[in-house]
Every structure is written in structure tokens, then in C-alpha cells.
Coordinates of C-alpha atoms and ligand atoms in Angstrom, one line a residue:
M1 CA -11.9 -5.0 -14.6
L2 CA -8.8 -3.6 -12.9
M3 CA -10.5 -1.6 -10.3
A4 CA -11.1 -4.3 -7.7
S5 CA -7.5 -5.6 -7.6
E6 CA -6.2 -2.0 -7.2
R7 CA -7.9 -1.6 -3.8
R8 CA -5.3 -1.7 -1.1
P9 CA -6.0 -3.0 2.4
A10 CA -6.8 -0.1 4.7
I11 CA -3.9 -0.8 7.0
R12 CA -1.4 -0.1 4.3
T13 CA -3.0 3.3 3.7
V14 CA -3.0 4.1 7.4
R15 CA 0.6 3.1 7.8
G16 CA 1.6 5.3 4.8
W17 CA -0.3 8.1 6.3
A18 CA 1.3 7.6 9.7
I19 CA 4.8 7.7 8.2
C20 CA 3.9 11.0 6.4
A21 CA 2.6 12.5 9.6
L22 CA 5.7 11.5 11.5
Q23 CA 7.9 13.0 8.8
E24 CA 5.9 16.2 8.7
A25 CA 6.2 16.5 12.5
G26 CA 10.0 15.8 12.2
A27 CA 9.8 12.7 14.4
I28 CA 11.4 10.5 11.8
R29 CA 13.7 11.2 8.8
E30 CA 15.0 9.3 5.9
C31 CA 18.7 8.6 5.6
E32 CA 19.9 10.7 2.7
E33 CA 22.3 8.1 1.5
H34 CA 20.4 4.8 2.1
G35 CA 16.7 5.8 2.4
W36 CA 16.1 4.0 5.7
M37 CA 13.7 5.7 8.1
Q38 CA 15.3 6.8 11.4
D39 CA 13.6 7.7 14.6
R40 CA 15.0 11.1 15.7
A41 CA 14.0 10.4 19.4
D42 CA 12.6 13.8 19.7
P43 CA 9.7 13.8 22.3
H44 CA 8.4 17.1 21.0
A45 CA 8.3 16.0 17.4
R46 CA 6.5 12.8 18.6
E47 CA 4.0 14.8 20.4
R48 CA 3.4 16.9 17.2
A49 CA 2.8 13.6 15.3
F50 CA 0.2 12.4 17.8
D51 CA -1.4 15.8 17.7
I52 CA -1.7 15.5 13.9
A53 CA -3.2 12.0 14.4
R54 CA -5.8 13.2 17.0
R55 CA -6.8 16.3 15.1
N56 CA -6.6 15.2 11.5
P57 CA -6.9 11.4 11.1
P58 CA -7.2 10.0 7.6
A59 CA -10.7 9.5 6.2
G60 CA -12.5 6.6 7.7
V61 CA -10.0 6.1 10.5
S62 CA -10.7 7.0 14.2
T63 CA -8.4 9.2 16.1
D64 CA -7.5 6.3 18.4
E65 CA -6.6 4.1 15.4
A66 CA -4.5 6.9 13.8
A67 CA -2.6 7.5 17.1
A68 CA -2.1 3.7 17.5
E69 CA -0.6 3.5 14.0
V70 CA 1.7 6.4 14.7
R71 CA 2.9 4.6 17.8
D72 CA 3.3 1.4 15.9
V73 CA 5.4 3.0 13.2
L74 CA 7.6 4.6 15.8
N75 CA 8.1 1.2 17.5
S76 CA 9.1 -0.4 14.2
I77 CA 11.7 2.2 13.3
G78 CA 15.3 2.2 14.8
D79 CA 17.1 5.4 15.8
T80 CA 20.0 4.7 13.4
C81 CA 20.4 3.8 9.8
P82 CA 21.4 0.1 9.6
E83 CA 23.8 0.9 6.7
C84 CA 25.5 4.0 8.0
P85 CA 28.8 3.4 9.9
P86 CA 28.5 4.1 13.6
D87 CA 30.3 7.2 14.9
Ligands
ZN101 ZN1 22.4 5.5 6.0

């Protein structure tokens, strides 16, 4: 049976969700050339992402957990692409 091994740990799903929410809110973006996620350092966009987490957390995840994950993803993402040359 393949079913059991295909189950992913919940944290992976929540992290993926948090990245989607942050992109949707415009708080992070992907470098078009290299694909690294970048923090746009936009407080309003961050607020929108937390708003999404509070109002619409993924199934089976509390609003606190969803917001904590959004914060965690933000903390793990730099504000520049490591492969783009600095200005
Ligand atoms: Zn880049």
C-alpha cells in the first residue's frame, strides 16, 4: 500500500500554506532569476498575511499556529536574493 507513506508531516503542509499566504499578501516574492524567496519588508503586506492566518487557517490548524508559522517563515527568509548581485 502506497497510501501510508504518502502522508506528509503536518508541519510541512502548514509551512507550504504559510508561504502561499505570504505570497498572496505580497509579503514575500520569488526572485525571477534564481527562485529564492525574498522578504519584501512591507509591514502592510505582513499584516495582510497575518490577517489571512487569523481568518482562514488551514484545516486542522488553529489560528495561533497558523500565525506562528507565518512569523516563522518570515524569520527564515532574507530580504535579498543570495544569488543576485548587490546594487
Ligand atoms: Zn536572484
